[in-house]
């Protein structure tokens, strides 16, 4: 008998919402025109592209012309970091970020270091939060950009973006946040957060893979990564995909309603309570108890190996923080930076819930974990 399939990896990717798929369908079937053309075949695509742009802008609380469509979160992050550096390198060469960013931030930063940028990678505390005082101390007269992720993909910890952005602005420094994990889960208004640049990724918010967007506040100049014709206000060349933009736009429209997250949070808390009931102090929560995404439960099974537990949880899709390198199990870099003890961090499993996760699924996973962990490994 094959095990019931249970998907608890929504931070890795989400399914496409049926309403998103329905909105996209006419652009697969009929509306093939190039949005930049001047004839009848372009009109629908062009109008849909701009509607989609306004839907993304409505979610972020900004103007439509402040949205640049990209191929996803990685491209949006690359455009923000490299675009600012290439534009402002005569003014300064210093960028501040954190040690727990996604590789889509860390790797472009390493690349910019090879081009002469100076980087500060700030540490975080045991809950995954940065200390704004560390930012204050890191700022120099050469700092041009601060980039802190809004919420961490592994442990879900939410950063004090508002305070940090304010501090950056007091020094005339631009502020970018990678909100790939936070949109649709917590409020992400760019004015409330006070950011100049913000990245989103479609496939984390029930839109397809291969589409994302960067919010660029009016007045912020960015050297494009892709030069060509003047698409996207000259900030990203290449014929826009109305199909993908429509998908992202519809997903953003749906994501404005955060009510479904109340149910997800309740379910996530129920999950954690059940695990505590079953395992007591043999489980530990990774991440902040309150400043955390409502769908994310990163739990360590103390003294165990997360990958082995997942290996025995047939049919359950979730992620582990530990990775096997050359036969050795290594702690996830994020948990390492959080100073989680190896015997705790090695047992980390990230469960991330979504809109359609049910209580039944959670109870089944708890029951199966109980069976696995109470029989000898
Ligand atoms: C925090 C964060 N930033 C960026 C990305 C990259 O987004 P994409 O896969 O759309 O390039 C991810 C995806 O895992 C992420 O979790």
GROMACS .gro file of C-alpha atoms in nm, residues 63-66 196 215-221 235:
model
   13
   63UNK     CA    1   0.214   5.259  -0.778
   64UNK     CA    2   0.199   5.035  -1.086
   65UNK     CA    3   0.503   5.199  -1.242
   66UNK     CA    4   0.706   5.093  -0.940
  196UNK     CA    5   1.293   5.129  -0.137
  215UNK     CA    6   0.926   4.693  -0.635
  216UNK     CA    7   1.146   4.992  -0.718
  217UNK     CA    8   1.044   5.311  -0.542
  218UNK     CA    9   1.001   5.609  -0.775
  219UNK     CA   10   1.327   5.798  -0.802
  220UNK     CA   11   1.549   5.495  -0.730
  221UNK     CA   12   1.770   5.437  -1.033
  235UNK     CA   13   1.470   4.833  -1.621
   0.00000   0.00000   0.00000
